mmCIF file of C-alpha atoms and ligand atoms in Angstrom:
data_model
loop_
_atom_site.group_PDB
_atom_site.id
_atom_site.type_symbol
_atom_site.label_atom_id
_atom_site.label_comp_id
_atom_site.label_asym_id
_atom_site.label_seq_id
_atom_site.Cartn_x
_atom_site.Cartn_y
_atom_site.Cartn_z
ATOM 1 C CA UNK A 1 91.140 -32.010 100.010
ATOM 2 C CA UNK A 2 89.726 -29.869 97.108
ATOM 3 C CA UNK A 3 86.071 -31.016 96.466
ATOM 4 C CA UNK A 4 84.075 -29.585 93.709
ATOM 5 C CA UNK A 5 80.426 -29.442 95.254
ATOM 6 C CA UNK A 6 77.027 -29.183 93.511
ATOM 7 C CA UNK A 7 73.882 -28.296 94.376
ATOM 8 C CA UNK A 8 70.609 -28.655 92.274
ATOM 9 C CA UNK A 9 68.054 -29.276 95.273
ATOM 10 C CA UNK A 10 65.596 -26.393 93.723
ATOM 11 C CA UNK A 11 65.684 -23.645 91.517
ATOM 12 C CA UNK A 12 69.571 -22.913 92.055
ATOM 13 C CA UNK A 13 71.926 -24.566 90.015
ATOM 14 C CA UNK A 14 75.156 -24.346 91.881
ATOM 15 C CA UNK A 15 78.591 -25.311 91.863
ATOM 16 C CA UNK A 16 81.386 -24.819 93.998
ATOM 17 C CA UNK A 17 85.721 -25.711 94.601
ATOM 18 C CA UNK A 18 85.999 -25.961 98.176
ATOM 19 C CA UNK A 19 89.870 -26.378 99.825
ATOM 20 C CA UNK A 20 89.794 -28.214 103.228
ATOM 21 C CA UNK A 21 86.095 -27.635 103.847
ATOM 22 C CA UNK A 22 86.237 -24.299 104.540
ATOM 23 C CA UNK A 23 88.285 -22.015 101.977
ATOM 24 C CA UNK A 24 86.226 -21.123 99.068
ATOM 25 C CA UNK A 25 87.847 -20.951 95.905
ATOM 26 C CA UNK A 26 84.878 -20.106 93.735
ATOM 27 C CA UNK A 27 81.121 -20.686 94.323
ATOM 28 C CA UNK A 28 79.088 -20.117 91.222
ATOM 29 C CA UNK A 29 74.954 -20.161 91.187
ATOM 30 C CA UNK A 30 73.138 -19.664 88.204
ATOM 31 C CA UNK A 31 69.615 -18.812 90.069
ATOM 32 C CA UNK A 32 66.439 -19.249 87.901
ATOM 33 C CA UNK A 33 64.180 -16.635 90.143
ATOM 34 C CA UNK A 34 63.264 -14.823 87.040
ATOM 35 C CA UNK A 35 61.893 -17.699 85.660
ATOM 36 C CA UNK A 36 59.512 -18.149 88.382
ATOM 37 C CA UNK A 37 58.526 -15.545 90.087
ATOM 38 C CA UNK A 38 55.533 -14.919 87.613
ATOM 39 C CA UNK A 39 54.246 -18.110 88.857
ATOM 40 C CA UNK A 40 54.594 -16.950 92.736
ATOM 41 C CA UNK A 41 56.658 -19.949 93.276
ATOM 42 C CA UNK A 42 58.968 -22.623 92.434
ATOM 43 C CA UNK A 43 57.632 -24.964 88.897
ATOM 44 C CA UNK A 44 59.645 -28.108 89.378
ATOM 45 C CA UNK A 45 59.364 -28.693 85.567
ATOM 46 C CA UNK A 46 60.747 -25.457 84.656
ATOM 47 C CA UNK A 47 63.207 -25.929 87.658
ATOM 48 C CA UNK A 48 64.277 -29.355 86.178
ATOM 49 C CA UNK A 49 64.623 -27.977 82.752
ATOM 50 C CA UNK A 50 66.310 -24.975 83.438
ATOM 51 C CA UNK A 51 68.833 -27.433 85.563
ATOM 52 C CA UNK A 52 69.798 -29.434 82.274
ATOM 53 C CA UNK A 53 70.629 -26.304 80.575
ATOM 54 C CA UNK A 54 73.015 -24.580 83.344
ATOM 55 C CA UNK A 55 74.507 -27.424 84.969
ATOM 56 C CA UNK A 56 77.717 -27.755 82.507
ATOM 57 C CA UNK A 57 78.367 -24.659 82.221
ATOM 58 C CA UNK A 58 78.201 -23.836 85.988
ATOM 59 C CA UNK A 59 80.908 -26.472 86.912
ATOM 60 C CA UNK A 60 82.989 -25.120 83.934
ATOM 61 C CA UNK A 61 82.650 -21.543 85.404
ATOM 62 C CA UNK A 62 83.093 -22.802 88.717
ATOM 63 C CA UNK A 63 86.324 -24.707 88.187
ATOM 64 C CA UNK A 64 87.882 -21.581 85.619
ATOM 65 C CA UNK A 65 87.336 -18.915 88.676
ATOM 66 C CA UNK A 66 89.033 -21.606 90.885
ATOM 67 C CA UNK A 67 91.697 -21.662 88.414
ATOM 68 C CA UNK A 68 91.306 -25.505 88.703
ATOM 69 C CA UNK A 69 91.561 -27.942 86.370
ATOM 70 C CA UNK A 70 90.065 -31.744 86.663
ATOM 71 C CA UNK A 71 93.287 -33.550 87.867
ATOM 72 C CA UNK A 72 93.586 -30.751 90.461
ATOM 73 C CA UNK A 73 90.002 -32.280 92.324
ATOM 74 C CA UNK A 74 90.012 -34.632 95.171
ATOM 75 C CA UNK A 75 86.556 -35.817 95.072
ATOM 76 C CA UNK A 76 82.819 -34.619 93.695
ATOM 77 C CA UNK A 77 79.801 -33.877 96.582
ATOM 78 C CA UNK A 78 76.293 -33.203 95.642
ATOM 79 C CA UNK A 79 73.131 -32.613 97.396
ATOM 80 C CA UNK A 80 71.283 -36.363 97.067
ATOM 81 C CA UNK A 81 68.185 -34.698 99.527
ATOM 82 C CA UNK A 82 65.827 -34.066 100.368
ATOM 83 C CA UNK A 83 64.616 -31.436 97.312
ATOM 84 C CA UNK A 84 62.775 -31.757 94.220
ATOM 85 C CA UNK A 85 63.127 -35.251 92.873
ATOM 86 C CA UNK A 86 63.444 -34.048 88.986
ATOM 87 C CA UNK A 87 65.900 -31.490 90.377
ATOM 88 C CA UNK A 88 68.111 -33.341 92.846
ATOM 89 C CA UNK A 89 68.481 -36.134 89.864
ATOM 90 C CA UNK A 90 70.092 -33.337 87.343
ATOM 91 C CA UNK A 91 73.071 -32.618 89.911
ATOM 92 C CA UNK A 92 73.195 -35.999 91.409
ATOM 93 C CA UNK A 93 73.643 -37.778 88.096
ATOM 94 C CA UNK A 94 75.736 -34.737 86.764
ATOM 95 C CA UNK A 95 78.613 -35.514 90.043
ATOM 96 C CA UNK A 96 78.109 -39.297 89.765
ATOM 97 C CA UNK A 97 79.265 -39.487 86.478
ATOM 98 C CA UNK A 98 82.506 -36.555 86.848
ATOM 99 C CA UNK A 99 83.559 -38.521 89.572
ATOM 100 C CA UNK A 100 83.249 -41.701 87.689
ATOM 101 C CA UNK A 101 84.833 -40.473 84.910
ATOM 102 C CA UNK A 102 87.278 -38.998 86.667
ATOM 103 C CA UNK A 103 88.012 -41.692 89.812
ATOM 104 C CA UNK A 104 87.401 -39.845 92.358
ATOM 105 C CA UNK A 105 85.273 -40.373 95.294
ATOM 106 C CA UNK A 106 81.550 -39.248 95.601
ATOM 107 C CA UNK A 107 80.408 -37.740 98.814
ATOM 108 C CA UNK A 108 76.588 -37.497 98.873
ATOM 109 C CA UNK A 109 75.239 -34.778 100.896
ATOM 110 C CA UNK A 110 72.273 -34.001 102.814
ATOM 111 C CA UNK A 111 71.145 -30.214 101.956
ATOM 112 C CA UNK A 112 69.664 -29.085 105.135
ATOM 113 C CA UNK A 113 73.063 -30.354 107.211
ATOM 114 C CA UNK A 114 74.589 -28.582 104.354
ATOM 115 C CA UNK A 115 72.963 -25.468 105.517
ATOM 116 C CA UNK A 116 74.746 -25.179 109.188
ATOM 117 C CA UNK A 117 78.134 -25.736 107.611
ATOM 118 C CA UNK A 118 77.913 -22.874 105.596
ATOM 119 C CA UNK A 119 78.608 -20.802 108.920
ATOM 120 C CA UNK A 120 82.122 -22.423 108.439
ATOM 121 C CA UNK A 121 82.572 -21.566 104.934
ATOM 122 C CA UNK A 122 85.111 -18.012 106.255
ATOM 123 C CA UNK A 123 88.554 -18.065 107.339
ATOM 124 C CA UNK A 124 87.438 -16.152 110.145
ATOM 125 C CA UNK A 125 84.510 -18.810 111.350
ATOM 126 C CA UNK A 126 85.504 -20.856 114.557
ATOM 127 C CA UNK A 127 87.096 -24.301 114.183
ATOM 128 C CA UNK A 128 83.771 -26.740 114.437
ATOM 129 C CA UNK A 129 85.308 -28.653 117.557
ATOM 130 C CA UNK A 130 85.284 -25.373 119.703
ATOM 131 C CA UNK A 131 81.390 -24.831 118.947
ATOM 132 C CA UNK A 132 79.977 -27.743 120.052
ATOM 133 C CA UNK A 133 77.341 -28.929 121.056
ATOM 134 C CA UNK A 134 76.159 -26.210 118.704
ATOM 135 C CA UNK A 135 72.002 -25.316 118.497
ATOM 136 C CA UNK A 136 71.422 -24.395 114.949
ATOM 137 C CA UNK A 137 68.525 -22.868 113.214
ATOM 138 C CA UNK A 138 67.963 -23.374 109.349
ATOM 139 C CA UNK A 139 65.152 -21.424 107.494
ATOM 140 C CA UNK A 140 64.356 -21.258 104.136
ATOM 141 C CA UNK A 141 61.976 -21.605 101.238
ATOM 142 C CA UNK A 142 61.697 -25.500 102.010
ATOM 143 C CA UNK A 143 62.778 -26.013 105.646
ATOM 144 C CA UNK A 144 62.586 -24.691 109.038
ATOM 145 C CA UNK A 145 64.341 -27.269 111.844
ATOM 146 C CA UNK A 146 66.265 -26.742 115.248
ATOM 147 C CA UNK A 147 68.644 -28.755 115.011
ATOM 148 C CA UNK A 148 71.771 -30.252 117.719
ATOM 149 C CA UNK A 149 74.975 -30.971 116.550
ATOM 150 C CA UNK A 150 76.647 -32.879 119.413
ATOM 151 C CA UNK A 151 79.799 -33.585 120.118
ATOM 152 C CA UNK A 152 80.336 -35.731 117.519
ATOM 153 C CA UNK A 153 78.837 -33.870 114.946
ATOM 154 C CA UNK A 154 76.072 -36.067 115.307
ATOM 155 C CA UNK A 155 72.765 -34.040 114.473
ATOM 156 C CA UNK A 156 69.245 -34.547 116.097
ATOM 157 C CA UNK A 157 66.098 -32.847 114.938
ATOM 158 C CA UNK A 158 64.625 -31.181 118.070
ATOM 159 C CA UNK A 159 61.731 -29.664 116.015
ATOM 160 C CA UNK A 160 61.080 -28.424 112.719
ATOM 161 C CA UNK A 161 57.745 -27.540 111.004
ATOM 162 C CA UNK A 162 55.122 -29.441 110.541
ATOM 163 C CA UNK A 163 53.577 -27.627 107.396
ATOM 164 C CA UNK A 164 55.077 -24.643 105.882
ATOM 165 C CA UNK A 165 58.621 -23.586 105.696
ATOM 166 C CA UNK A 166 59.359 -20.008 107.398
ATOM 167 C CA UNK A 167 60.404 -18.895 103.579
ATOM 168 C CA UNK A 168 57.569 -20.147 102.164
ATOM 169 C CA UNK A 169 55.368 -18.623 104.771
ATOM 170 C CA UNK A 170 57.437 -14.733 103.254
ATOM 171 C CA UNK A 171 56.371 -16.225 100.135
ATOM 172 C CA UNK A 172 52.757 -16.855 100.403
ATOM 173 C CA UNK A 173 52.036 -13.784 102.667
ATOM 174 C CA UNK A 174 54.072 -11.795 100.429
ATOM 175 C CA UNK A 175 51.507 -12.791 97.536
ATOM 176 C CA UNK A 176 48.642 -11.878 99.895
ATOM 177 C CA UNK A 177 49.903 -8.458 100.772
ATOM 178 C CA UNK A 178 50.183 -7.956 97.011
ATOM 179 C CA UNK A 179 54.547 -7.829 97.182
ATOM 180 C CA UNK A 180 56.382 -9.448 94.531
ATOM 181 C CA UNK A 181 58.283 -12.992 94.449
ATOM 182 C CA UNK A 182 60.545 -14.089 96.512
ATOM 183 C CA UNK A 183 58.693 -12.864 99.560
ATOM 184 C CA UNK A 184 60.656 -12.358 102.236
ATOM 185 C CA UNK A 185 62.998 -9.559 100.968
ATOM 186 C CA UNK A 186 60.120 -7.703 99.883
ATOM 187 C CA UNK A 187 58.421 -8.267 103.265
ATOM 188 C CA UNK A 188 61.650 -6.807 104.580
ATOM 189 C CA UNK A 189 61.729 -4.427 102.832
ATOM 190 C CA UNK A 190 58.269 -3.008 103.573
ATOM 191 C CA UNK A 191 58.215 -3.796 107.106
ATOM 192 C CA UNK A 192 61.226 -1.378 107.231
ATOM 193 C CA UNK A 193 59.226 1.263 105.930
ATOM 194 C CA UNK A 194 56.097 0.711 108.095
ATOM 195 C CA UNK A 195 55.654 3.299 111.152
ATOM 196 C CA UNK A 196 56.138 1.092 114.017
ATOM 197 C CA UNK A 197 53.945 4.043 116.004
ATOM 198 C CA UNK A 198 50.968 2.737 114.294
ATOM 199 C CA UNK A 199 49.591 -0.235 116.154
ATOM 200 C CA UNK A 200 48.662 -2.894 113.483
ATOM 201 C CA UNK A 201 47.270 -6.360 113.749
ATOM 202 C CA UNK A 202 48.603 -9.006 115.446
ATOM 203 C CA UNK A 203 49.080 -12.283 113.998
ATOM 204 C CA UNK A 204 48.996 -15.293 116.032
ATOM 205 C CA UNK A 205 52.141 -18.047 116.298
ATOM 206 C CA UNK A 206 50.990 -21.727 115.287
ATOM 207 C CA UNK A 207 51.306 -24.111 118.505
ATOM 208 C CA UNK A 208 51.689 -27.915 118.399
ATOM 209 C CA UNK A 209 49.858 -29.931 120.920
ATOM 210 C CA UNK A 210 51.886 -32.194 122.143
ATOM 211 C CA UNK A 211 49.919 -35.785 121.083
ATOM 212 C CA UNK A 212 50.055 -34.547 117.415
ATOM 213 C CA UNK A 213 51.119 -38.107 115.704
ATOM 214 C CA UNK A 214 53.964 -35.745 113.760
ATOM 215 C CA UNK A 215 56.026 -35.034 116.290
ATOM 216 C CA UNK A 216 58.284 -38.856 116.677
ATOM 217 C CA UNK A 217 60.704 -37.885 118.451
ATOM 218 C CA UNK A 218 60.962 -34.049 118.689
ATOM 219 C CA UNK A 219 58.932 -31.657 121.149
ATOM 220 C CA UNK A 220 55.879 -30.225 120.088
ATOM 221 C CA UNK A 221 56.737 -26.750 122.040
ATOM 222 C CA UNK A 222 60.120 -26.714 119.339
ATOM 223 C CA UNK A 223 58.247 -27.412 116.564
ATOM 224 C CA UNK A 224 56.687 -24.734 114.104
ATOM 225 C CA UNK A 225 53.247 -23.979 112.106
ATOM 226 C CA UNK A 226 53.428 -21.664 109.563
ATOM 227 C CA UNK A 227 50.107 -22.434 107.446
ATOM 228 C CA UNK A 228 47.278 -20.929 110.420
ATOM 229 C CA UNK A 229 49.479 -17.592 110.569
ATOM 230 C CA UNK A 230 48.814 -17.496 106.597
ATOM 231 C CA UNK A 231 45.628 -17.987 106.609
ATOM 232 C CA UNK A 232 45.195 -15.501 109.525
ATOM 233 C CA UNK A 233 46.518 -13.358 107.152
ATOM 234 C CA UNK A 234 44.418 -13.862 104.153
ATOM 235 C CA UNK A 235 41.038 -13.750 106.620
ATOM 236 C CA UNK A 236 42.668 -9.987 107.552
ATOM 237 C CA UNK A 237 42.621 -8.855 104.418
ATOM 238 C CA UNK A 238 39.223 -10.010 103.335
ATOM 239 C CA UNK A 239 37.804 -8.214 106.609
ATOM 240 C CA UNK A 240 39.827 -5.333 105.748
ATOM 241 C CA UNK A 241 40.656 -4.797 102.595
ATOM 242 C CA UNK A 242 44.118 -3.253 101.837
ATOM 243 C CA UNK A 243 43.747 0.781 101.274
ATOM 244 C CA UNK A 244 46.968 2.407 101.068
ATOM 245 C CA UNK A 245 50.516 1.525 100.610
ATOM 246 C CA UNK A 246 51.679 2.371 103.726
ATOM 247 C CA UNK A 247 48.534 -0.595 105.199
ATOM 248 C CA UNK A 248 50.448 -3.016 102.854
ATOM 249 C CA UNK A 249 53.510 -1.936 105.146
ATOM 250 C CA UNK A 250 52.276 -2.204 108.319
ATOM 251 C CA UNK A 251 50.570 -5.929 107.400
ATOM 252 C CA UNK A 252 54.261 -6.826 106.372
ATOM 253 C CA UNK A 253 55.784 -5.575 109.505
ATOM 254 C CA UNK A 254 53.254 -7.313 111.912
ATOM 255 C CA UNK A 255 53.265 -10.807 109.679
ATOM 256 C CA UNK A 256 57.165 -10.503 109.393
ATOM 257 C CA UNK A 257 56.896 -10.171 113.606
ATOM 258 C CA UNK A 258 55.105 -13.400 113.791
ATOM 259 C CA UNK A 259 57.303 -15.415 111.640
ATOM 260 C CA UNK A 260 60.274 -14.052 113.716
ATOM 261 C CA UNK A 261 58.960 -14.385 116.680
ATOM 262 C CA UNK A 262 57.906 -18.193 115.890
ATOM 263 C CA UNK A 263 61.766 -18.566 115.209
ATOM 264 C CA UNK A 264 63.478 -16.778 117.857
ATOM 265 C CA UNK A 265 61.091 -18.037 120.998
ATOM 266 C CA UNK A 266 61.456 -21.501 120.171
ATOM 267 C CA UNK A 267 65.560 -21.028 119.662
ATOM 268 C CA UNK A 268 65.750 -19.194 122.899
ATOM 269 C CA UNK A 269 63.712 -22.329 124.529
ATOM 270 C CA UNK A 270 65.692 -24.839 123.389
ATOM 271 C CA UNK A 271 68.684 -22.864 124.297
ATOM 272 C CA UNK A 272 68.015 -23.190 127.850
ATOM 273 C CA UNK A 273 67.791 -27.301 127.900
ATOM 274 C CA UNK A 274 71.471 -27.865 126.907
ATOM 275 C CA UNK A 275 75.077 -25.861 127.000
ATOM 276 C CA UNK A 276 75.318 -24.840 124.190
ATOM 277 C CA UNK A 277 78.539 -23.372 123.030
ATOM 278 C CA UNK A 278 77.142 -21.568 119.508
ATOM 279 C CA UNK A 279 74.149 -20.619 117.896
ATOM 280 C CA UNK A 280 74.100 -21.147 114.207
ATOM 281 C CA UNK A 281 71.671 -19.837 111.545
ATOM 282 C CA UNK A 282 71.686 -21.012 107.765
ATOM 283 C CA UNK A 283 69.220 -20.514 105.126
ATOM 284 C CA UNK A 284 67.960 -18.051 103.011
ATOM 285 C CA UNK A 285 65.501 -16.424 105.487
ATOM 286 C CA UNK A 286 68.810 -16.097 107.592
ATOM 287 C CA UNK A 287 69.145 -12.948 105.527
ATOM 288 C CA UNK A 288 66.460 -11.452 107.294
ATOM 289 C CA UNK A 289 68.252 -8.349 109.294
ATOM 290 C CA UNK A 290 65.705 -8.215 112.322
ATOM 291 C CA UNK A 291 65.860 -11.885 112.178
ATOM 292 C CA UNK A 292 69.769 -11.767 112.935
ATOM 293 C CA UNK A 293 69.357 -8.479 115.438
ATOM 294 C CA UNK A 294 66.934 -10.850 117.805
ATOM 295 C CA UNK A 295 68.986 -14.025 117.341
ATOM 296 C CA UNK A 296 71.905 -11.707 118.111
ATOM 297 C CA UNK A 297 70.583 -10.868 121.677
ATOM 298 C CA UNK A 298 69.273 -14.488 122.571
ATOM 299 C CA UNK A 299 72.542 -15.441 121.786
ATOM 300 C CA UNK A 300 74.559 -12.373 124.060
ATOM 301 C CA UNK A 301 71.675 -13.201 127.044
ATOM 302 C CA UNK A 302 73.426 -17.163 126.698
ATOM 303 C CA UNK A 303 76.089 -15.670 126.512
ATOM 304 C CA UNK A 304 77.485 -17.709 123.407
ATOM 305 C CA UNK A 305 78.308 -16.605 119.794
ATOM 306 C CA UNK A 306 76.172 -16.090 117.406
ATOM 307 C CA UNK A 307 77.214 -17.604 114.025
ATOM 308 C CA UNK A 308 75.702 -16.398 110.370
ATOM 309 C CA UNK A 309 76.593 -17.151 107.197
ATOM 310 C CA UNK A 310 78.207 -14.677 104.793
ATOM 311 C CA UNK A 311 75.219 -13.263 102.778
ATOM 312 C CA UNK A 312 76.189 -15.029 99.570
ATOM 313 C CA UNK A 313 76.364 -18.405 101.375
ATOM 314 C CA UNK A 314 72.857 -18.043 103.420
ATOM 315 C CA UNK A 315 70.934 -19.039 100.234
ATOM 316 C CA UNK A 316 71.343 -22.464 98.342
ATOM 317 C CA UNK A 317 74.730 -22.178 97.083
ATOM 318 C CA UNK A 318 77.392 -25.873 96.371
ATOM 319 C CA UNK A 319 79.725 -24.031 98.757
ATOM 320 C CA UNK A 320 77.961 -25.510 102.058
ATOM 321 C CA UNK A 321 77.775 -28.930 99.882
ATOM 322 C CA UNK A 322 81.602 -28.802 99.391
ATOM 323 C CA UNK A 323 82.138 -27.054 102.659
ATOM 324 C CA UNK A 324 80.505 -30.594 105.007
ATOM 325 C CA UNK A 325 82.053 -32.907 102.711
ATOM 326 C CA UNK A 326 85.614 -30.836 103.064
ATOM 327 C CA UNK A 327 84.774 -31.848 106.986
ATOM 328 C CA UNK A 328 84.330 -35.373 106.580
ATOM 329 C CA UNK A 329 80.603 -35.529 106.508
ATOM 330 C CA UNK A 330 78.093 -37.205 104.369
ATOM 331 C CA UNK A 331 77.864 -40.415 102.359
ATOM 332 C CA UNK A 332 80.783 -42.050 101.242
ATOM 333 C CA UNK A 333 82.191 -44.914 99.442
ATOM 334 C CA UNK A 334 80.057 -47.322 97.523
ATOM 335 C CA UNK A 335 77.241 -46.269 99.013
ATOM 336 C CA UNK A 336 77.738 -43.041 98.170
ATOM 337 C CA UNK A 337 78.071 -44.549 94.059
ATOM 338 C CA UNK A 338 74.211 -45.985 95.257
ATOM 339 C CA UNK A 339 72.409 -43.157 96.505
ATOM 340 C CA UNK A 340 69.567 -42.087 94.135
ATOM 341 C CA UNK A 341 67.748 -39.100 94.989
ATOM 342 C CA UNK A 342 65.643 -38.452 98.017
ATOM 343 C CA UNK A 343 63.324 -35.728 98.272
ATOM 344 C CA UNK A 344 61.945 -36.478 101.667
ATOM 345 C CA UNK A 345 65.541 -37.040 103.009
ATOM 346 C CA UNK A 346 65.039 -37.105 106.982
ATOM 347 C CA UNK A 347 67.973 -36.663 108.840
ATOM 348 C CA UNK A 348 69.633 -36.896 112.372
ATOM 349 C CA UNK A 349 67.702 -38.747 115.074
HETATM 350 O O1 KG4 B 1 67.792 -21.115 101.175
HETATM 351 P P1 KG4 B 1 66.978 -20.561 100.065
HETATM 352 O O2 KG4 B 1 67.692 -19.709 99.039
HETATM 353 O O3 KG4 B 1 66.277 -21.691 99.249
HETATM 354 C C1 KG4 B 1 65.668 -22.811 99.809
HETATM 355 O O4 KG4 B 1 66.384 -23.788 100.144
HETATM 356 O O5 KG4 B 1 64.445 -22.726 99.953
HETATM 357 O O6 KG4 B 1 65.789 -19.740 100.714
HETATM 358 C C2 KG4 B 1 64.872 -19.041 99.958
HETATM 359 C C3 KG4 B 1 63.848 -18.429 100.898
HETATM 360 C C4 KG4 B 1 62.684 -17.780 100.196
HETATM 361 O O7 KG4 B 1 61.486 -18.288 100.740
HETATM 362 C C5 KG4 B 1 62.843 -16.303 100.485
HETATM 363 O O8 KG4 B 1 61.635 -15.592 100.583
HETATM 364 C C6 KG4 B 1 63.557 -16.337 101.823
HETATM 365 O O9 KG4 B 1 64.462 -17.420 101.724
HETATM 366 N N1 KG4 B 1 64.306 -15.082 102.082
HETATM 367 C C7 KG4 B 1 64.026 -14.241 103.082
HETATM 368 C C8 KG4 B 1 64.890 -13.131 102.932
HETATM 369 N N2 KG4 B 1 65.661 -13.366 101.836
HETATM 370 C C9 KG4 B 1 65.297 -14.568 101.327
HETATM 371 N N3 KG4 B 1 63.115 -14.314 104.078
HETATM 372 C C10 KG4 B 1 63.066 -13.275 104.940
HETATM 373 N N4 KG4 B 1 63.839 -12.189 104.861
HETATM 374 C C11 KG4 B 1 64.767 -12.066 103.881
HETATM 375 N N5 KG4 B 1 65.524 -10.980 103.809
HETATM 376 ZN ZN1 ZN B 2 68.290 -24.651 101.038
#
């Protein structure tokens, strides 16, 4: 199966030809970060707009570096959720109509699933049937959810966060600090200059009690809270005010810590409950090198492998939407021809 995937979920309008669900013949993303990092974060209208005016020419450019033409296609997968609504509809309606046009099939695809299949997207990446059940972790601007893919490939949410995303958290502290947009490379990238020697503040992980009415289904000691830590952060600063670059760096190292630390307890938690036989990490924040050192070494302790994405597939990219629909995943059939966009898309059990 060649599937041309596309993915318009946020400010990345991306497209994709995908062979078999795992071979990557070209993945194209036309990212719109200059257009809002003066704002400090995404504008969904700009987002929307800027989708209208790259989406044509990013399946064009997609399908030339494939060397593909139409009739070579199988079928057309696009993120349907969850995302912006006024974004999701600009790729959604874009694939519904190619693959109408075209008769082919329409796969609709749910983003964050996307996300753990992109740690397939290598010729080197494990078949999916030798991984499971398979604890993944996917972090980015919008999400942050421990997930379990069973044996099936069935998923179930085991906890995810309950106000901010991890990303978002980089973002907003990174504004505090006084960094620039997107956050968390620039958090990185401070926190690697800091001097660990210097003992700086310590920022405190958000717990969930366990009777908060969010939870359903999940458990509250898998769950995250990002939005405390950032205020934390913000009350810091007012008490003391930011002198020096090299404070700016040590703030970024110890609020980096706590985000890190929020992710990598809870994964090595859940890790114990179940045998695993992966761990898998997806998402732009997945980028994050001491992120991937301290997953690394949960994941040697459990002694199981430790699956990342290649860099250029961590962030939204079609690739992973391609990539799960190339494995027989996500809506199909006449259904698929129904879906409409769904920006609070929930997902697993
Ligand atoms: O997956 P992604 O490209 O888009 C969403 O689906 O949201 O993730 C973007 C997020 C941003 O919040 C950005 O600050 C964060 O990923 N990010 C990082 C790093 N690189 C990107 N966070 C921490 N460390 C990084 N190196
Ligand atoms: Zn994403």
């Amino acid at each position: 199966m060649t599937i041309l995937g596309i993915e318009t979920s946020c400010d990345e309008t991306a497209a994709a030809v995908v062979k078999g669900g795992r071979d990557v013949l070209s993945s194209i993303v036309a990212t719109q970060i200059p257009l809002h990092a003066p704002y400090g974060g995404v504008v969904p209208e700009i987002a929307s707009r800027s989708h209208v005016e790259n989406i044509g020419s990013t399946i064009k450019e997609a399908l030339a570096a494939a060397r593909c033409h139409w009739n070579d296609l199988d079928a057309v997968a696009a993120t349907y959720g969850p995302g912006l609504a006024s974004s999701l509809l600009i790729g959604l309606s874009a694939a519904k109509s190619l693959a109408w046009t075209l008769q082919l099939p329409f796969i609709g695809v749910n983003h964050i699933e996307a996300h753990i299949y992109s740690v397939f997207l290598s010729p080197e990446a494990p078949e999916i049937e030798t991984v499971l059940p398979l604890l993944a972790l996917v972090v980015s601007g919008g999400h942050t959810a421990l997930v379990k893919m069973d044996e099936n490939r069935d998923c179930t949410v085991l906890g995810q966060t309950l106000d901010d995303a991890a990303g978002e958290a980089f973002d907003k502290g990174a504004k505090l600090i006084g960094l620039g947009y997107p956050g968390g490379p620039q958090i990185e990238k401070a926190a690697r200059r800091a001097q660990p020697s210097t003992p700086g503040p310590i920022f405190p992980q958000g717990k969930i009690g366990p009777d908060n009415p969010a939870l359903g289904s999940m458990q509250a000691e898998l769950c995250f809270s990002f939005s405390g830590l950032k205020t934390s952060l913000l009350n810091h600063i007012k008490q003391n005010p930011i002198t020096s670059d090299s404070h700016r760096d040590e703030l970024a190292l110890a609020y980096q810590d706590a985000i890190i630390s929020a992710l990598v307890d809870r994964c090595r938690l859940a890790l114990e409950s179940t045998d695993y036989q992966a761990l898998a990490v997806g998402g732009g924040v997945s980028l994050n090198a001491v992120l991937r050192t301290r997953l690394k070494e949960i994941a040697k302790t459990a002694e199981i492998p430790l699956l990342l994405p290649e860099a250029r597939f961590c962030g939204d990219n079609a690739a992973m939407i391609a990539g799960l629909a190339g494995h027989g995943g996500g809506v199909r059939g006449k259904a698929a021809f129904q879906l409409d966009a769904a920006p609070g898309l929930g997902w697993g059990r």
